[in-house]
Short mmCIF file of C-alpha atoms in Angstrom, two decimals:
data_model
loop_
_atom_site.label_atom_id
_atom_site.label_comp_id
_atom_site.label_asym_id
_atom_site.label_seq_id
_atom_site.Cartn_x
_atom_site.Cartn_y
_atom_site.Cartn_z
CA LEU A 79 24.23 -21.44 -56.69
CA PRO A 80 23.75 -18.30 -58.73
CA TYR A 81 23.27 -20.26 -62.13
CA ALA A 82 20.06 -22.07 -60.02
CA GLU A 83 19.01 -18.92 -59.58
CA SER A 84 18.98 -17.08 -61.83
CA THR A 85 17.41 -20.68 -64.74
CA GLY A 86 14.00 -20.44 -62.22
CA THR A 87 14.70 -24.43 -62.52
CA LEU A 88 13.26 -25.23 -58.76
CA ASP A 89 14.48 -29.00 -59.09
CA GLN A 90 18.22 -26.92 -59.21
CA LYS A 91 17.95 -24.30 -56.13
CA ALA A 92 16.94 -27.10 -53.76
CA TYR A 93 19.40 -29.33 -54.57
CA ALA A 94 22.07 -26.24 -54.52
CA TYR A 95 20.51 -25.04 -51.12
CA THR A 96 20.59 -27.99 -49.46
CA ASN A 97 24.41 -29.52 -50.95
CA LEU A 98 25.86 -25.77 -49.38
CA GLY A 99 23.09 -26.80 -46.70
CA ARG A 100 25.48 -29.77 -45.69
CA CYS A 101 28.91 -28.54 -47.14
CA TYR A 102 28.93 -26.28 -43.69
CA SER A 103 27.59 -28.73 -41.87
CA GLY A 104 29.87 -30.82 -42.75
CA LEU A 105 32.34 -27.67 -41.52
CA GLN A 106 30.42 -27.53 -38.82
CA GLN A 107 29.33 -24.13 -39.65
CA TYR A 108 24.88 -24.60 -38.54
CA ASP A 109 24.52 -21.23 -38.61
CA LYS A 110 25.63 -20.75 -41.79
CA ALA A 111 24.11 -24.39 -42.84
CA MET A 112 20.52 -23.74 -41.95
CA PRO A 113 19.57 -21.00 -43.96
CA TYR A 114 20.31 -23.32 -46.99
CA PHE A 115 17.95 -25.67 -45.90
CA GLU A 116 14.77 -23.93 -44.40
CA LYS A 117 15.42 -22.52 -48.01
CA ALA A 118 14.97 -26.05 -49.70
CA LEU A 119 12.35 -27.09 -47.37
CA PRO A 120 9.40 -25.31 -49.17
CA ILE A 121 11.45 -25.95 -52.30
CA GLN A 122 10.59 -29.36 -51.41
CA MET A 123 7.14 -29.86 -50.41
CA GLN A 124 5.65 -27.40 -52.80
CA ARG A 125 7.73 -30.57 -55.43
CA THR A 126 5.86 -32.99 -53.07
CA ASP A 127 9.07 -34.62 -52.71
CA THR A 128 8.95 -36.59 -49.68
CA ALA A 129 12.42 -38.44 -49.77
CA ARG A 130 13.93 -34.50 -50.00
CA ILE A 131 11.43 -33.52 -47.02
CA VAL A 132 12.71 -36.02 -44.99
CA SER A 133 16.73 -35.77 -45.46
CA ILE A 134 16.53 -32.05 -44.98
CA LEU A 135 14.42 -32.09 -41.67
CA ASN A 136 16.77 -34.72 -41.02
CA GLU A 137 19.36 -32.34 -42.10
CA ILE A 138 18.20 -29.19 -39.21
CA ALA A 139 16.88 -32.58 -36.82
CA ASN A 140 20.89 -33.13 -36.49
CA ILE A 141 21.56 -29.38 -36.02
CA HIS A 142 19.67 -28.50 -33.54
CA PHE A 143 20.89 -32.40 -31.88
CA LEU A 144 23.86 -31.38 -32.38
CA ARG A 145 23.27 -27.32 -30.82
CA LYS A 146 22.08 -29.55 -27.82
CA ASN A 147 18.38 -27.93 -29.14
CA ASP A 148 16.79 -31.06 -28.13
CA SER A 149 13.32 -29.30 -28.21
CA LYS A 150 13.71 -27.84 -31.13
CA ALA A 151 15.18 -31.59 -32.98
#
C-alpha cells in the first residue's frame, strides 16, 4: 500500500485498497474492510471502470448484509 500511494497511479491505489478490503472482509473484520472499499470506490468511479465499480459495491453490500444492516445492503 505505501508503494501504491506514493506512485500516484490511480489503478494501483484502487487495486491495493480493494485487495486489503477483501482480506479484512475474509477475516470477518468488516470495520477494517469498509474504509478500504470506500477509498477504492471513488477512484474506480473516476476511472469509469464499471466492472470494478460493481464489484466494490457488491463487497460493500455484502458487508452490510453480514452485519444484518439490510436497509443499507
